[in-house]
Amino acid sequence: MEKITECKVIDRSILILDIFAARARTAEAKLQVELAQMQYTYPRLTRMWSHLDTVAGSSGAIGTRGPGEKQLETDRRLVQKRVSILKGRIDKVDKRKERLASSRKHFTVSLVGYTNAGKSTLLNALTSTETLSANMLFATLDTKTSMWKLEKNHDVLLSDTVGFVRDLPHHLVASFRATLEEAIHANLLLHVVDTSHHQVELQIEAVNKVLEEIGCKDKDQLVVFNKADRAESKSRQSLFETLYPDSIFVSAKSGLGLDKLTQAVKDKFTGERVCVRIDYPQANGRIPNFVRANGDIVSEVYEDSRVILEAYLGKQQIPDLVKLQPTSYEVIS
């Protein structure tokens, strides 16, 4: 084909790798791109370098290759050595990220989705940051993490990740595991979908397949249909609402539905709201401060040096309440 067209002919994997290489900015992203390139190149050396498959060296002189050693074999050893070095460096990055993730005390949310679904634009809209967002494939290769203020004292960490793609080569998934580490350790995944795309179902399936490969299949996930203002028709949106009843429709650019998304994540963060009756000494001012910051007070009754307070809190917040040492508490509804 190259001879006929007089153009360079590449396969799909090489195209993806070339785009990745052009987008890589940080040292970590460049390491991952190089590893993926090396792993792709190694099994294809015979075809790519057949003109080097000649005997290099005819004597066994000290300091030279032995008789019969081929240039192709030398290339293979060099590639293997480089792959080993790159894997070692990326393994250090993985361990550092694991330590960082385990040390975080915040609830963590990770944006995942097909490339060009609008994840970076959504991150910018929710956190008022200025992450690069562009109408192009794989605009984000490096994980970006920002603080997202939901309400009152409810802050979560929101991370953007590399966009997924259908039939992503396995070696690419393995190489970019460090970049996807945020998704692996997240408490909640926001699966961002481009509502206006004509192959929505295929893209959702492709993302779920990659999530399964990296061990995130059973992680708590919320489907977010982005670009809802560009949907082809109302009937199409109604279909998605039927197929994904817990999904949320938003537009990161116009702000449509972002309040609903924020509330949905807050509900995931705090858990189901329950009414709690708390008995505590008046001297313990931390408890009413905590309840006012994180819930809604229904009633307060003062009896001598005690206070009996009823309030709505999220189930996930009760362990934090217990740490403040109330005299007693009970969930009443």
CSV table of N, CA, C and O in Angstrom, one decimal, residues 134-209:
chain,number,residue,atom,x,y,z
A,134,ALA,N,-10.2,20.7,24.9
A,134,ALA,CA,-10.2,20.9,23.5
A,134,ALA,C,-11.0,19.9,22.8
A,134,ALA,O,-11.1,18.7,23.2
A,135,ASN,N,-11.5,20.2,21.6
A,135,ASN,CA,-12.2,19.3,20.8
A,135,ASN,C,-11.2,18.4,20.0
A,135,ASN,O,-11.1,18.6,18.8
A,136,MET,N,-10.5,17.6,20.7
A,136,MET,CA,-9.5,16.7,20.0
A,136,MET,C,-9.4,15.4,20.9
A,136,MET,O,-9.6,15.4,22.1
A,137,LEU,N,-8.8,14.4,20.2
A,137,LEU,CA,-8.6,13.1,20.9
A,137,LEU,C,-7.5,13.2,21.9
A,137,LEU,O,-6.5,13.8,21.7
A,138,PHE,N,-7.8,12.6,23.1
A,138,PHE,CA,-6.7,12.5,24.1
A,138,PHE,C,-6.1,13.8,24.5
A,138,PHE,O,-4.9,13.9,24.6
A,139,ALA,N,-6.9,14.9,24.7
A,139,ALA,CA,-6.4,16.2,25.1
A,139,ALA,C,-5.8,16.0,26.5
A,139,ALA,O,-4.9,16.8,26.8
A,140,THR,N,-6.3,15.1,27.3
A,140,THR,CA,-5.8,14.9,28.6
A,140,THR,C,-5.0,13.5,28.7
A,140,THR,O,-5.6,12.5,28.5
A,141,LEU,N,-3.7,13.6,29.0
A,141,LEU,CA,-3.0,12.4,29.2
A,141,LEU,C,-2.5,12.3,30.7
A,141,LEU,O,-2.3,11.2,31.2
A,142,ASP,N,-2.4,13.4,31.3
A,142,ASP,CA,-2.0,13.5,32.7
A,142,ASP,C,-3.2,13.7,33.6
A,142,ASP,O,-4.0,14.5,33.3
A,143,THR,N,-3.2,13.0,34.8
A,143,THR,CA,-4.3,13.2,35.7
A,143,THR,C,-4.3,14.6,36.3
A,143,THR,O,-3.3,15.0,36.8
A,144,LYS,N,-5.5,15.2,36.3
A,144,LYS,CA,-5.6,16.5,37.0
A,144,LYS,C,-6.6,16.3,38.1
A,144,LYS,O,-7.6,15.7,38.0
A,145,THR,N,-6.2,16.8,39.3
A,145,THR,CA,-7.1,16.7,40.5
A,145,THR,C,-7.3,18.1,41.1
A,145,THR,O,-6.4,18.8,41.3
A,146,SER,N,-8.6,18.4,41.4
A,146,SER,CA,-8.9,19.7,42.0
A,146,SER,C,-10.0,19.5,43.1
A,146,SER,O,-10.7,18.5,43.1
A,147,MET,N,-10.0,20.5,44.0
A,147,MET,CA,-11.0,20.4,45.0
A,147,MET,C,-12.4,20.9,44.5
A,147,MET,O,-12.5,21.9,43.9
A,148,TRP,N,-13.4,20.1,44.8
A,148,TRP,CA,-14.8,20.4,44.4
A,148,TRP,C,-15.6,20.7,45.6
A,148,TRP,O,-15.8,19.8,46.4
A,149,LYS,N,-16.1,21.9,45.8
A,149,LYS,CA,-16.9,22.2,46.9
A,149,LYS,C,-18.4,22.0,46.6
A,149,LYS,O,-19.0,22.7,45.8
A,150,LEU,N,-18.9,21.0,47.3
A,150,LEU,CA,-20.3,20.6,47.0
A,150,LEU,C,-21.3,21.5,47.7
A,150,LEU,O,-22.2,22.1,47.1
A,151,GLU,N,-21.1,21.7,49.1
A,151,GLU,CA,-22.0,22.5,49.9
A,151,GLU,C,-21.5,22.6,51.3
A,151,GLU,O,-20.9,21.6,51.8
A,152,LYS,N,-21.6,23.7,51.9
A,152,LYS,CA,-21.1,23.9,53.3
A,152,LYS,C,-19.7,23.3,53.4
A,152,LYS,O,-18.8,23.7,52.8
A,153,ASN,N,-19.5,22.3,54.3
A,153,ASN,CA,-18.2,21.7,54.5
A,153,ASN,C,-18.0,20.5,53.7
A,153,ASN,O,-17.1,19.7,54.0
A,154,HIS,N,-18.8,20.3,52.7
A,154,HIS,CA,-18.7,19.1,51.9
A,154,HIS,C,-17.7,19.3,50.7
A,154,HIS,O,-18.1,19.8,49.7
A,155,ASP,N,-16.5,18.9,50.8
A,155,ASP,CA,-15.5,19.1,49.8
A,155,ASP,C,-15.1,17.7,49.4
A,155,ASP,O,-14.8,16.8,50.2
A,156,VAL,N,-14.9,17.5,48.0
A,156,VAL,CA,-14.4,16.2,47.5
A,156,VAL,C,-13.3,16.5,46.5
A,156,VAL,O,-13.2,17.6,46.0
A,157,LEU,N,-12.5,15.5,46.3
A,157,LEU,CA,-11.4,15.6,45.3
A,157,LEU,C,-11.9,15.1,44.0
A,157,LEU,O,-12.4,14.0,43.9
A,158,LEU,N,-11.9,15.9,42.9
A,158,LEU,CA,-12.3,15.5,41.6
A,158,LEU,C,-11.1,15.4,40.7
A,158,LEU,O,-10.4,16.3,40.5
A,159,SER,N,-11.0,14.2,40.0
A,159,SER,CA,-9.9,14.0,39.1
A,159,SER,C,-10.3,13.7,37.7
A,159,SER,O,-11.3,13.0,37.5
A,160,ASP,N,-9.6,14.2,36.8
A,160,ASP,CA,-9.8,14.0,35.3
A,160,ASP,C,-8.8,12.9,34.9
A,160,ASP,O,-7.7,12.8,35.5
A,161,THR,N,-9.2,12.0,34.0
A,161,THR,CA,-8.3,10.9,33.5
A,161,THR,C,-8.2,10.9,32.0
A,161,THR,O,-9.0,11.6,31.3
A,162,VAL,N,-7.3,10.1,31.5
A,162,VAL,CA,-7.1,10.0,30.1
A,162,VAL,C,-8.4,9.4,29.5
A,162,VAL,O,-9.1,8.5,30.0
A,163,GLY,N,-8.8,9.9,28.3
A,163,GLY,CA,-10.0,9.4,27.6
A,163,GLY,C,-9.8,8.0,27.1
A,163,GLY,O,-8.7,7.6,26.6
A,164,PHE,N,-10.8,7.2,27.2
A,164,PHE,CA,-10.8,5.8,26.7
A,164,PHE,C,-11.1,5.8,25.3
A,164,PHE,O,-11.6,6.7,24.7
A,165,VAL,N,-10.9,4.6,24.6
A,165,VAL,CA,-11.2,4.5,23.2
A,165,VAL,C,-11.6,3.0,22.9
A,165,VAL,O,-11.1,2.1,23.6
A,166,ARG,N,-12.4,2.8,22.0
A,166,ARG,CA,-12.8,1.4,21.6
A,166,ARG,C,-11.7,0.6,21.2
A,166,ARG,O,-10.8,1.0,20.4
A,167,ASP,N,-11.7,-0.7,21.6
A,167,ASP,CA,-10.6,-1.7,21.2
A,167,ASP,C,-9.2,-1.1,21.6
A,167,ASP,O,-8.3,-1.2,20.8
A,168,LEU,N,-9.1,-0.5,22.7
A,168,LEU,CA,-7.8,0.0,23.2
A,168,LEU,C,-6.8,-1.2,23.3
A,168,LEU,O,-7.1,-2.1,24.1
A,169,PRO,N,-5.7,-1.1,22.7
A,169,PRO,CA,-4.7,-2.3,22.8
A,169,PRO,C,-4.4,-2.5,24.2
A,169,PRO,O,-4.2,-1.6,25.0
A,170,HIS,N,-4.3,-3.8,24.6
A,170,HIS,CA,-4.0,-4.2,26.0
A,170,HIS,C,-2.7,-3.6,26.5
A,170,HIS,O,-2.7,-3.1,27.7
A,171,HIS,N,-1.7,-3.5,25.7
A,171,HIS,CA,-0.4,-2.9,26.2
A,171,HIS,C,-0.6,-1.5,26.5
A,171,HIS,O,0.2,-0.9,27.4
A,172,LEU,N,-1.5,-0.8,25.9
A,172,LEU,CA,-1.7,0.6,26.2
A,172,LEU,C,-2.4,0.8,27.6
A,172,LEU,O,-2.1,1.6,28.4
A,173,VAL,N,-3.4,-0.1,27.8
A,173,VAL,CA,-4.0,-0.1,29.1
A,173,VAL,C,-3.0,-0.4,30.2
A,173,VAL,O,-3.0,0.3,31.2
A,174,ALA,N,-2.2,-1.3,30.0
A,174,ALA,CA,-1.1,-1.7,31.0
A,174,ALA,C,-0.2,-0.5,31.2
A,174,ALA,O,0.2,-0.2,32.3
A,175,SER,N,0.3,0.1,30.1
A,175,SER,CA,1.2,1.2,30.2
A,175,SER,C,0.7,2.4,30.9
A,175,SER,O,1.4,3.1,31.7
A,176,PHE,N,-0.6,2.7,30.7
A,176,PHE,CA,-1.3,3.8,31.3
A,176,PHE,C,-2.0,3.5,32.6
A,176,PHE,O,-2.8,4.3,33.1
A,177,ARG,N,-1.6,2.4,33.3
A,177,ARG,CA,-2.2,2.1,34.6
A,177,ARG,C,-1.9,3.2,35.6
A,177,ARG,O,-2.8,3.5,36.4
A,178,ALA,N,-0.7,3.8,35.5
A,178,ALA,CA,-0.4,4.9,36.5
A,178,ALA,C,-1.3,6.1,36.3
A,178,ALA,O,-1.7,6.7,37.3
A,179,THR,N,-1.6,6.4,35.1
A,179,THR,CA,-2.5,7.5,34.8
A,179,THR,C,-4.0,7.2,35.3
A,179,THR,O,-4.7,8.0,35.8
A,180,LEU,N,-4.3,5.9,35.2
A,180,LEU,CA,-5.7,5.5,35.6
A,180,LEU,C,-5.8,5.1,37.1
A,180,LEU,O,-6.8,4.7,37.6
A,181,GLU,N,-4.7,5.3,37.8
A,181,GLU,CA,-4.6,5.0,39.2
A,181,GLU,C,-5.7,5.8,40.0
A,181,GLU,O,-6.3,5.3,41.0
A,182,GLU,N,-6.0,7.0,39.6
A,182,GLU,CA,-7.0,7.8,40.3
A,182,GLU,C,-8.4,7.1,40.2
A,182,GLU,O,-9.1,7.1,41.2
A,183,ALA,N,-8.7,6.5,39.0
A,183,ALA,CA,-9.9,5.8,38.9
A,183,ALA,C,-10.0,4.6,39.8
A,183,ALA,O,-11.0,4.2,40.4
A,184,ILE,N,-8.8,3.9,39.9
A,184,ILE,CA,-8.8,2.7,40.6
A,184,ILE,C,-9.0,2.9,42.1
A,184,ILE,O,-9.7,2.1,42.8
A,185,HIS,N,-8.5,4.0,42.6
A,185,HIS,CA,-8.6,4.3,44.1
A,185,HIS,C,-9.8,5.3,44.4
A,185,HIS,O,-10.0,5.6,45.6
A,186,ALA,N,-10.6,5.7,43.4
A,186,ALA,CA,-11.7,6.6,43.7
A,186,ALA,C,-12.8,6.0,44.4
A,186,ALA,O,-13.0,4.8,44.3
A,187,ASN,N,-13.5,6.8,45.2
A,187,ASN,CA,-14.7,6.3,45.9
A,187,ASN,C,-15.9,6.2,45.0
A,187,ASN,O,-16.8,5.4,45.1
A,188,LEU,N,-15.9,7.1,43.9
A,188,LEU,CA,-17.0,7.2,43.0
A,188,LEU,C,-16.5,7.5,41.6
A,188,LEU,O,-15.6,8.4,41.5
A,189,LEU,N,-17.0,6.9,40.6
A,189,LEU,CA,-16.7,7.2,39.2
A,189,LEU,C,-17.8,7.9,38.6
A,189,LEU,O,-19.0,7.5,38.7
A,190,LEU,N,-17.5,9.1,37.9
A,190,LEU,CA,-18.5,9.7,37.1
A,190,LEU,C,-18.2,9.4,35.6
A,190,LEU,O,-17.2,9.8,35.1
A,191,HIS,N,-19.0,8.5,35.1
A,191,HIS,CA,-18.9,8.0,33.7
A,191,HIS,C,-19.5,9.0,32.7
A,191,HIS,O,-20.7,9.1,32.6
A,192,VAL,N,-18.6,9.9,32.1
A,192,VAL,CA,-19.1,11.0,31.3
A,192,VAL,C,-19.3,10.5,29.9
A,192,VAL,O,-18.4,9.9,29.3
A,193,VAL,N,-20.5,10.7,29.3
A,193,VAL,CA,-20.9,10.2,28.0
A,193,VAL,C,-21.3,11.4,27.1
A,193,VAL,O,-21.9,12.4,27.6
A,194,ASP,N,-20.8,11.4,25.9
A,194,ASP,CA,-21.2,12.4,24.9
A,194,ASP,C,-22.6,12.1,24.3
A,194,ASP,O,-22.7,11.2,23.4
A,195,THR,N,-23.6,12.8,24.8
A,195,THR,CA,-25.0,12.5,24.4
A,195,THR,C,-25.2,12.7,22.9
A,195,THR,O,-26.0,12.0,22.3
A,196,SER,N,-24.4,13.6,22.3
A,196,SER,CA,-24.7,14.0,20.9
A,196,SER,C,-24.0,13.0,19.9
A,196,SER,O,-24.3,13.1,18.7
A,197,HIS,N,-23.2,12.1,20.4
A,197,HIS,CA,-22.5,11.2,19.5
A,197,HIS,C,-23.4,10.1,19.0
A,197,HIS,O,-24.3,9.6,19.7
A,198,HIS,N,-23.2,9.7,17.8
A,198,HIS,CA,-24.1,8.7,17.1
A,198,HIS,C,-23.9,7.3,17.6
A,198,HIS,O,-24.6,6.4,17.2
A,199,GLN,N,-22.8,7.0,18.3
A,199,GLN,CA,-22.5,5.7,18.8
A,199,GLN,C,-22.3,5.6,20.3
A,199,GLN,O,-21.4,5.1,20.8
A,200,VAL,N,-23.3,6.2,21.0
A,200,VAL,CA,-23.2,6.3,22.4
A,200,VAL,C,-23.1,5.0,23.1
A,200,VAL,O,-22.2,4.8,24.0
A,201,GLU,N,-23.9,4.0,22.7
A,201,GLU,CA,-23.9,2.7,23.3
A,201,GLU,C,-22.5,2.0,23.2
A,201,GLU,O,-22.0,1.4,24.1
A,202,LEU,N,-21.9,2.1,22.0
A,202,LEU,CA,-20.6,1.5,21.8
A,202,LEU,C,-19.6,2.2,22.6
A,202,LEU,O,-18.6,1.5,23.2
A,203,GLN,N,-19.6,3.5,22.8
A,203,GLN,CA,-18.7,4.2,23.6
A,203,GLN,C,-18.8,3.8,25.1
A,203,GLN,O,-17.8,3.6,25.8
A,204,ILE,N,-20.1,3.7,25.6
A,204,ILE,CA,-20.3,3.3,27.0
A,204,ILE,C,-19.7,1.9,27.2
A,204,ILE,O,-19.1,1.6,28.2
A,205,GLU,N,-20.0,1.0,26.3
A,205,GLU,CA,-19.5,-0.4,26.3
A,205,GLU,C,-17.9,-0.4,26.4
A,205,GLU,O,-17.3,-1.2,27.1
A,206,ALA,N,-17.3,0.4,25.5
A,206,ALA,CA,-15.8,0.4,25.5
A,206,ALA,C,-15.2,0.9,26.8
A,206,ALA,O,-14.3,0.3,27.3
A,207,VAL,N,-15.8,1.9,27.4
A,207,VAL,CA,-15.4,2.4,28.7
A,207,VAL,C,-15.5,1.4,29.8
A,207,VAL,O,-14.6,1.1,30.5
A,208,ASN,N,-16.7,0.7,29.8
A,208,ASN,CA,-16.9,-0.3,30.8
A,208,ASN,C,-15.9,-1.5,30.6
A,208,ASN,O,-15.5,-2.1,31.6
A,209,LYS,N,-15.5,-1.8,29.4
A,209,LYS,CA,-14.6,-2.9,29.2
A,209,LYS,C,-13.2,-2.5,29.7
A,209,LYS,O,-12.5,-3.3,30.4
